[in-house]
mmCIF file of C-alpha atoms and ligand atoms in Angstrom:
data_model
loop_
_atom_site.group_PDB
_atom_site.id
_atom_site.type_symbol
_atom_site.label_atom_id
_atom_site.label_comp_id
_atom_site.label_asym_id
_atom_site.label_seq_id
_atom_site.Cartn_x
_atom_site.Cartn_y
_atom_site.Cartn_z
ATOM 1 C CA UNK A 217 -0.031 -0.128 -0.129
ATOM 2 C CA UNK A 218 1.538 3.276 -1.261
ATOM 3 C CA UNK A 219 -0.911 5.889 1.229
ATOM 4 C CA UNK A 220 -1.000 3.773 5.032
ATOM 5 C CA UNK A 221 -2.477 6.183 6.942
ATOM 6 C CA UNK A 222 -1.887 9.217 4.912
ATOM 7 C CA UNK A 223 -4.682 11.571 5.646
ATOM 8 C CA UNK A 224 -5.675 13.130 2.082
ATOM 9 C CA UNK A 225 -8.267 16.059 1.463
ATOM 10 C CA UNK A 226 -9.380 15.785 -2.150
ATOM 11 C CA UNK A 227 -11.788 18.930 -2.797
ATOM 12 C CA UNK A 228 -14.692 17.801 -5.424
ATOM 13 C CA UNK A 229 -14.480 14.151 -4.947
ATOM 14 C CA UNK A 230 -18.326 13.256 -5.297
ATOM 15 C CA UNK A 231 -17.894 12.136 -8.864
ATOM 16 C CA UNK A 232 -15.532 12.446 -11.811
ATOM 17 C CA UNK A 233 -11.068 12.756 -11.427
ATOM 18 C CA UNK A 234 -11.982 13.690 -7.401
ATOM 19 C CA UNK A 235 -13.766 10.391 -7.095
ATOM 20 C CA UNK A 236 -11.537 8.049 -8.768
ATOM 21 C CA UNK A 237 -8.754 9.413 -6.854
ATOM 22 C CA UNK A 238 -10.832 9.047 -3.247
ATOM 23 C CA UNK A 239 -11.316 5.116 -4.330
ATOM 24 C CA UNK A 240 -7.616 5.053 -5.821
ATOM 25 C CA UNK A 241 -6.354 6.098 -2.283
ATOM 26 C CA UNK A 242 -8.802 4.306 -0.310
ATOM 27 C CA UNK A 243 -7.326 1.364 -1.904
ATOM 28 C CA UNK A 244 -3.587 2.541 -1.481
ATOM 29 C CA UNK A 245 -4.388 2.644 3.046
ATOM 30 C CA UNK A 246 -5.216 6.707 2.797
ATOM 31 C CA UNK A 247 -8.125 7.571 5.430
ATOM 32 C CA UNK A 248 -9.806 10.174 2.877
ATOM 33 C CA UNK A 249 -11.951 13.665 3.138
ATOM 34 C CA UNK A 250 -14.207 13.717 0.608
ATOM 35 C CA UNK A 251 -15.249 17.259 -0.284
ATOM 36 C CA UNK A 252 -18.424 17.918 -1.860
ATOM 37 C CA UNK A 253 -19.572 21.297 -2.862
ATOM 38 C CA UNK A 254 -24.094 19.937 -3.588
ATOM 39 C CA UNK A 255 -23.920 16.465 -4.003
ATOM 40 C CA UNK A 256 -24.159 14.753 -0.773
ATOM 41 C CA UNK A 257 -25.461 11.959 -1.663
ATOM 42 C CA UNK A 258 -22.685 10.893 -4.085
ATOM 43 C CA UNK A 259 -20.523 12.362 -0.892
ATOM 44 C CA UNK A 260 -21.507 10.183 1.468
ATOM 45 C CA UNK A 261 -22.166 6.961 -1.205
ATOM 46 C CA UNK A 262 -18.306 7.503 -1.891
ATOM 47 C CA UNK A 263 -17.588 7.521 1.955
ATOM 48 C CA UNK A 264 -19.565 4.290 2.325
ATOM 49 C CA UNK A 265 -17.516 2.675 -0.398
ATOM 50 C CA UNK A 266 -14.023 3.534 1.196
ATOM 51 C CA UNK A 267 -15.666 1.986 4.350
ATOM 52 C CA UNK A 268 -16.146 -1.090 2.574
ATOM 53 C CA UNK A 269 -12.452 -0.884 0.960
ATOM 54 C CA UNK A 270 -11.622 -0.942 4.749
ATOM 55 C CA UNK A 271 -10.636 2.527 5.061
ATOM 56 C CA UNK A 272 -11.879 5.424 6.672
ATOM 57 C CA UNK A 273 -13.775 8.700 4.986
ATOM 58 C CA UNK A 274 -15.676 11.215 6.169
ATOM 59 C CA UNK A 275 -17.346 13.704 4.098
ATOM 60 C CA UNK A 276 -17.384 17.598 3.983
ATOM 61 C CA UNK A 277 -19.447 20.242 2.479
ATOM 62 C CA UNK A 278 -17.843 23.062 1.337
ATOM 63 C CA UNK A 279 -17.519 25.937 -1.102
ATOM 64 C CA UNK A 280 -13.481 25.885 -1.759
ATOM 65 C CA UNK A 281 -14.337 29.727 -3.125
ATOM 66 C CA UNK A 282 -15.073 30.817 0.424
ATOM 67 C CA UNK A 283 -12.137 31.454 2.925
ATOM 68 C CA UNK A 284 -14.205 30.887 6.268
ATOM 69 C CA UNK A 285 -15.546 27.445 4.577
ATOM 70 C CA UNK A 286 -12.319 26.114 3.136
ATOM 71 C CA UNK A 287 -10.776 27.642 7.293
ATOM 72 C CA UNK A 288 -13.909 25.245 8.933
ATOM 73 C CA UNK A 289 -13.400 22.050 6.597
ATOM 74 C CA UNK A 290 -9.795 22.374 7.466
ATOM 75 C CA UNK A 291 -10.092 22.665 10.426
ATOM 76 C CA UNK A 292 -12.760 19.697 10.825
ATOM 77 C CA UNK A 293 -10.524 17.694 9.308
ATOM 78 C CA UNK A 294 -7.466 18.073 11.248
ATOM 79 C CA UNK A 295 -10.108 17.124 14.477
ATOM 80 C CA UNK A 296 -11.058 13.919 13.064
ATOM 81 C CA UNK A 297 -7.856 12.632 11.906
ATOM 82 C CA UNK A 298 -5.332 14.437 13.646
ATOM 83 C CA UNK A 299 -3.565 16.408 10.388
ATOM 84 C CA UNK A 300 -3.688 16.567 6.413
ATOM 85 C CA UNK A 301 -0.827 14.601 5.053
ATOM 86 C CA UNK A 302 -2.107 15.206 1.549
ATOM 87 C CA UNK A 303 -4.151 17.759 -0.395
ATOM 88 C CA UNK A 304 -5.403 16.944 -4.370
ATOM 89 C CA UNK A 305 -6.693 21.081 -5.267
ATOM 90 C CA UNK A 306 -9.080 18.843 -8.185
ATOM 91 C CA UNK A 307 -12.358 20.489 -7.595
ATOM 92 C CA UNK A 308 -13.319 23.097 -10.645
ATOM 93 C CA UNK A 309 -15.631 24.469 -13.595
ATOM 94 C CA UNK A 310 -15.723 25.311 -16.656
ATOM 95 C CA UNK A 311 -18.857 27.447 -18.692
ATOM 96 C CA UNK A 312 -18.248 27.266 -22.106
ATOM 97 C CA UNK A 313 -19.595 30.571 -23.209
ATOM 98 C CA UNK A 314 -18.258 32.178 -26.814
ATOM 99 C CA UNK A 315 -15.951 34.891 -25.791
ATOM 100 C CA UNK A 316 -18.002 37.854 -26.816
ATOM 101 C CA UNK A 317 -20.553 36.905 -24.131
ATOM 102 C CA UNK A 318 -18.646 35.818 -21.551
ATOM 103 C CA UNK A 319 -20.029 38.154 -18.766
ATOM 104 C CA UNK A 320 -17.898 39.209 -15.813
ATOM 105 C CA UNK A 321 -20.217 36.935 -13.262
ATOM 106 C CA UNK A 322 -18.746 33.781 -14.998
ATOM 107 C CA UNK A 323 -15.738 35.292 -15.099
ATOM 108 C CA UNK A 324 -14.946 35.823 -11.352
ATOM 109 C CA UNK A 325 -17.159 32.565 -10.409
ATOM 110 C CA UNK A 326 -14.529 30.516 -12.792
ATOM 111 C CA UNK A 327 -11.331 32.352 -10.985
ATOM 112 C CA UNK A 328 -13.127 32.123 -7.783
ATOM 113 C CA UNK A 329 -13.424 28.175 -8.123
ATOM 114 C CA UNK A 330 -10.351 27.169 -10.206
ATOM 115 C CA UNK A 331 -7.516 29.943 -8.864
ATOM 116 C CA UNK A 332 -8.563 31.132 -5.553
ATOM 117 C CA UNK A 333 -10.544 28.049 -3.835
ATOM 118 C CA UNK A 334 -6.812 26.418 -5.205
ATOM 119 C CA UNK A 335 -4.677 28.923 -3.143
ATOM 120 C CA UNK A 336 -6.624 29.049 -0.267
ATOM 121 C CA UNK A 337 -6.988 25.456 0.090
ATOM 122 C CA UNK A 338 -3.299 24.813 -0.163
ATOM 123 C CA UNK A 339 -2.472 27.905 2.433
ATOM 124 C CA UNK A 340 -4.863 26.497 4.627
ATOM 125 C CA UNK A 341 -3.818 23.030 4.562
ATOM 126 C CA UNK A 342 -0.501 23.656 4.638
ATOM 127 C CA UNK A 343 -0.497 25.453 7.747
ATOM 128 C CA UNK A 344 -1.729 22.189 9.123
ATOM 129 C CA UNK A 345 1.145 19.522 7.111
ATOM 130 C CA UNK A 346 4.047 22.036 8.251
ATOM 131 C CA UNK A 347 3.025 21.647 11.999
ATOM 132 C CA UNK A 348 3.934 17.703 11.552
ATOM 133 C CA UNK A 349 6.434 16.237 8.809
ATOM 134 C CA UNK A 350 5.215 17.764 6.114
ATOM 135 C CA UNK A 351 3.003 16.563 3.516
ATOM 136 C CA UNK A 352 2.157 16.299 -0.793
ATOM 137 C CA UNK A 353 -0.035 19.236 -2.482
ATOM 138 C CA UNK A 354 -1.292 18.040 -5.979
ATOM 139 C CA UNK A 355 -3.346 20.490 -8.299
ATOM 140 C CA UNK A 356 -5.068 19.734 -11.200
ATOM 141 C CA UNK A 357 -4.571 22.010 -13.922
ATOM 142 C CA UNK A 358 -5.494 20.870 -17.497
ATOM 143 C CA UNK A 359 -3.805 21.047 -21.372
ATOM 144 C CA UNK A 360 -5.903 24.198 -21.608
ATOM 145 C CA UNK A 361 -3.298 26.285 -19.678
ATOM 146 C CA UNK A 362 -0.721 25.466 -22.160
ATOM 147 C CA UNK A 363 -2.996 25.141 -25.508
ATOM 148 C CA UNK A 364 -6.334 26.667 -26.355
ATOM 149 C CA UNK A 365 -8.692 23.820 -27.182
ATOM 150 C CA UNK A 366 -11.589 26.681 -27.925
ATOM 151 C CA UNK A 367 -12.009 30.175 -26.927
ATOM 152 C CA UNK A 368 -15.267 29.750 -25.426
ATOM 153 C CA UNK A 369 -13.146 28.792 -22.113
ATOM 154 C CA UNK A 370 -10.930 31.979 -21.892
ATOM 155 C CA UNK A 371 -11.833 31.937 -17.893
ATOM 156 C CA UNK A 372 -11.140 28.391 -17.560
ATOM 157 C CA UNK A 373 -7.967 28.475 -19.697
ATOM 158 C CA UNK A 374 -6.646 31.185 -17.743
ATOM 159 C CA UNK A 375 -7.705 29.903 -14.489
ATOM 160 C CA UNK A 376 -6.043 26.094 -15.678
ATOM 161 C CA UNK A 377 -2.263 28.713 -16.621
ATOM 162 C CA UNK A 378 -2.901 30.084 -13.370
ATOM 163 C CA UNK A 379 -2.827 27.098 -11.276
ATOM 164 C CA UNK A 380 0.438 26.389 -13.028
ATOM 165 C CA UNK A 381 2.741 29.174 -11.336
ATOM 166 C CA UNK A 382 0.832 28.919 -8.301
ATOM 167 C CA UNK A 383 2.272 25.044 -8.302
ATOM 168 C CA UNK A 384 5.634 26.657 -8.717
ATOM 169 C CA UNK A 385 4.912 29.152 -6.322
ATOM 170 C CA UNK A 386 3.816 27.023 -3.417
ATOM 171 C CA UNK A 387 6.508 24.560 -4.489
ATOM 172 C CA UNK A 388 9.488 27.062 -3.605
ATOM 173 C CA UNK A 389 7.926 28.436 -0.639
ATOM 174 C CA UNK A 390 6.998 25.051 1.178
ATOM 175 C CA UNK A 391 9.957 23.042 0.394
ATOM 176 C CA UNK A 392 11.592 21.201 1.370
ATOM 177 C CA UNK A 393 8.431 19.715 3.911
ATOM 178 C CA UNK A 394 6.174 19.628 1.375
ATOM 179 C CA UNK A 395 5.721 18.995 -2.517
ATOM 180 C CA UNK A 396 3.821 20.642 -4.549
ATOM 181 C CA UNK A 397 3.181 19.550 -8.415
ATOM 182 C CA UNK A 398 0.637 19.586 -10.859
ATOM 183 C CA UNK A 399 -1.434 17.216 -13.231
ATOM 184 C CA UNK A 400 -2.574 18.358 -16.273
ATOM 185 C CA UNK A 401 -4.847 16.303 -17.420
ATOM 186 C CA UNK A 402 -6.302 16.464 -21.873
ATOM 187 C CA UNK A 403 -9.602 15.111 -22.567
ATOM 188 C CA UNK A 404 -11.585 13.427 -19.414
ATOM 189 C CA UNK A 405 -14.759 11.346 -20.164
ATOM 190 C CA UNK A 406 -16.568 12.782 -16.702
ATOM 191 C CA UNK A 407 -19.805 14.692 -16.691
ATOM 192 C CA UNK A 408 -17.729 17.975 -17.348
ATOM 193 C CA UNK A 409 -17.371 17.302 -20.505
ATOM 194 C CA UNK A 410 -21.364 16.056 -21.309
ATOM 195 C CA UNK A 411 -22.736 18.908 -22.869
ATOM 196 C CA UNK A 412 -20.223 18.913 -25.503
ATOM 197 C CA UNK A 413 -20.845 18.564 -29.155
ATOM 198 C CA UNK A 414 -20.770 14.923 -30.499
ATOM 199 C CA UNK A 415 -18.951 17.028 -33.785
ATOM 200 C CA UNK A 416 -16.610 18.276 -30.972
ATOM 201 C CA UNK A 417 -15.456 15.434 -29.546
ATOM 202 C CA UNK A 418 -15.160 13.087 -32.390
ATOM 203 C CA UNK A 419 -12.802 16.127 -33.893
ATOM 204 C CA UNK A 420 -10.931 16.273 -30.502
ATOM 205 C CA UNK A 421 -10.322 12.502 -30.232
ATOM 206 C CA UNK A 422 -9.307 12.806 -33.748
ATOM 207 C CA UNK A 423 -6.543 14.646 -32.500
ATOM 208 C CA UNK A 424 -5.220 12.372 -29.716
ATOM 209 C CA UNK A 425 -2.395 10.057 -30.495
ATOM 210 C CA UNK A 426 -4.055 7.255 -28.321
ATOM 211 C CA UNK A 427 -7.435 8.170 -30.214
ATOM 212 C CA UNK A 428 -9.815 8.005 -26.745
ATOM 213 C CA UNK A 429 -10.510 10.262 -23.781
ATOM 214 C CA UNK A 430 -9.258 9.232 -20.689
ATOM 215 C CA UNK A 431 -11.025 7.044 -17.977
ATOM 216 C CA UNK A 432 -11.002 9.432 -14.472
ATOM 217 C CA UNK A 433 -9.157 6.336 -13.139
ATOM 218 C CA UNK A 434 -5.761 7.016 -15.576
ATOM 219 C CA UNK A 435 -5.943 10.606 -14.798
ATOM 220 C CA UNK A 436 -6.160 9.425 -10.636
ATOM 221 C CA UNK A 437 -3.227 7.267 -11.339
ATOM 222 C CA UNK A 438 -0.818 10.132 -12.021
ATOM 223 C CA UNK A 439 -2.236 11.778 -9.212
ATOM 224 C CA UNK A 440 -1.592 9.062 -7.378
ATOM 225 C CA UNK A 441 2.330 9.344 -7.947
ATOM 226 C CA UNK A 442 2.521 12.373 -7.206
ATOM 227 C CA UNK A 443 1.218 12.088 -3.648
ATOM 228 C CA UNK A 444 3.419 8.760 -2.876
ATOM 229 C CA UNK A 445 6.901 8.339 -2.289
ATOM 230 C CA UNK A 446 7.904 7.175 -5.586
ATOM 231 C CA UNK A 447 7.505 10.945 -6.134
ATOM 232 C CA UNK A 448 10.464 11.671 -3.101
ATOM 233 C CA UNK A 449 12.537 13.868 -5.642
ATOM 234 C CA UNK A 450 10.278 15.856 -7.439
ATOM 235 C CA UNK A 451 8.470 19.752 -6.508
ATOM 236 C CA UNK A 452 7.182 22.298 -8.851
ATOM 237 C CA UNK A 453 6.520 19.977 -11.819
ATOM 238 C CA UNK A 454 3.893 19.665 -14.247
ATOM 239 C CA UNK A 455 3.011 16.299 -15.653
ATOM 240 C CA UNK A 456 0.861 16.262 -18.668
ATOM 241 C CA UNK A 457 -1.381 13.305 -19.411
ATOM 242 C CA UNK A 458 -3.112 13.693 -22.413
ATOM 243 C CA UNK A 459 -2.382 10.490 -24.210
ATOM 244 C CA UNK A 460 -0.862 12.509 -26.881
ATOM 245 C CA UNK A 461 -2.052 15.552 -28.708
ATOM 246 C CA UNK A 462 -1.470 17.876 -31.581
HETATM 247 P P1 LIG B 667 -16.015 17.176 -12.738
HETATM 248 O O1 LIG B 667 -17.378 18.058 -12.625
HETATM 249 O O2 LIG B 667 -16.903 15.680 -12.613
HETATM 250 O O3 LIG B 667 -16.080 17.417 -11.395
HETATM 251 C C1 LIG B 667 -15.714 18.511 -10.703
HETATM 252 C C2 LIG B 667 -15.648 18.570 -8.818
HETATM 253 O O4 LIG B 667 -15.804 20.168 -8.489
HETATM 254 C C3 LIG B 667 -17.512 18.503 -8.828
HETATM 255 O O5 LIG B 667 -17.728 17.024 -7.601
HETATM 256 C C4 LIG B 667 -17.799 19.654 -8.190
HETATM 257 O O6 LIG B 667 -19.327 19.812 -7.400
HETATM 258 C C5 LIG B 667 -17.176 20.219 -7.624
HETATM 259 N N1 LIG B 667 -16.475 21.884 -7.329
HETATM 260 C C6 LIG B 667 -17.459 22.691 -8.241
HETATM 261 N N2 LIG B 667 -17.473 23.561 -7.698
HETATM 262 C C7 LIG B 667 -16.838 23.124 -6.145
HETATM 263 C C8 LIG B 667 -16.546 24.692 -4.904
HETATM 264 N N3 LIG B 667 -16.738 25.830 -5.127
HETATM 265 N N4 LIG B 667 -16.502 24.028 -3.423
HETATM 266 C C9 LIG B 667 -16.124 22.719 -3.863
HETATM 267 N N5 LIG B 667 -16.268 21.556 -4.853
HETATM 268 C C10 LIG B 667 -16.703 22.452 -6.054
HETATM 269 O O7 LIG B 667 -15.147 17.766 -13.685
HETATM 270 P P2 LIG B 667 -14.076 16.620 -13.264
HETATM 271 O O8 LIG B 667 -13.564 16.389 -14.994
HETATM 272 O O9 LIG B 667 -13.862 15.130 -12.287
HETATM 273 O O10 LIG B 667 -12.837 17.795 -13.392
HETATM 274 C C11 LIG B 667 -11.633 17.577 -12.415
HETATM 275 C C12 LIG B 667 -10.797 18.535 -12.426
HETATM 276 O O11 LIG B 667 -10.087 17.923 -13.136
HETATM 277 C C13 LIG B 667 -11.228 20.250 -12.543
HETATM 278 O O12 LIG B 667 -10.684 20.590 -11.843
HETATM 279 C C14 LIG B 667 -11.223 19.797 -14.032
HETATM 280 O O13 LIG B 667 -11.081 21.531 -14.617
HETATM 281 C C15 LIG B 667 -10.248 19.520 -14.178
HETATM 282 N N6 LIG B 667 -9.617 19.231 -15.408
HETATM 283 C C16 LIG B 667 -10.924 18.116 -16.268
HETATM 284 C C17 LIG B 667 -10.507 17.775 -17.491
HETATM 285 C C18 LIG B 667 -11.691 16.763 -18.170
HETATM 286 O O14 LIG B 667 -11.807 16.431 -19.262
HETATM 287 N N7 LIG B 667 -12.639 16.290 -17.754
HETATM 288 C C19 LIG B 667 -9.627 18.250 -18.147
HETATM 289 C C20 LIG B 667 -8.219 18.767 -17.945
HETATM 290 C C21 LIG B 667 -8.152 19.437 -15.951
#
């Protein structure tokens, strides 16, 4: 088991990549804090699934863009499990809206969740990690941070580029006790992409060398790599997991 008795907080883990990471971490021996925003039923179902695997888990509701809620979540998790060893900044949102129809409210919400939320969770969880022996932070950026797949997600792309710089700044600030790395997934088969048109999906699939979107479980394996001792000499790095893409 690669995460035996480690305590892992995974934001937005009631579905998609976060859920896959929560289940994989539990199989590797971690105690998991399943953070959710609105999907209470799904979050508690994952807690039950983790208990069946033989590990421990709790679900905590928190909007990661709200500082007071993040402080409460981190304090609550620390009280229950005695600390946090691993933080996966997974929660994220995207609004696909034509560039000239994008409004300020959407722009702000995207940046608040994807970038400010990441900062707040990293800040408060790392304070707890530093009180103990240290820890690991894994951020979920996107290949959208590096390439444009559609200008309809302009604020999402900017937020994910911000996640890369945030990864590097936190890696420098928190070294050597805490390692901070990011995954940049390409297309992943999750609910986030359920409203994309069939034509767009087919067109994008053609451009992927492996000719398919990733499964959330395949991204979870890359997250596990950074969370485990296998990545003991890596910090401030960005791992692209996109099946190869032009
Ligand atoms: P998803 O929509 O299935 O999951 C996102 C999760 O974040 C949901 O559980 C949602 O409730 C949660 N969330 C949203 N706002 C929140 C908030 N304010 N506070 C707490 N939780 C909140 O999408 P996914 O594909 O599993 O995405 C996970 C991460 O991976 C996201 O950061 C996303 O940007 C990134 N990503 C996804 C893809 C893809 O193609 N699906 C590609 C690259 C990167």
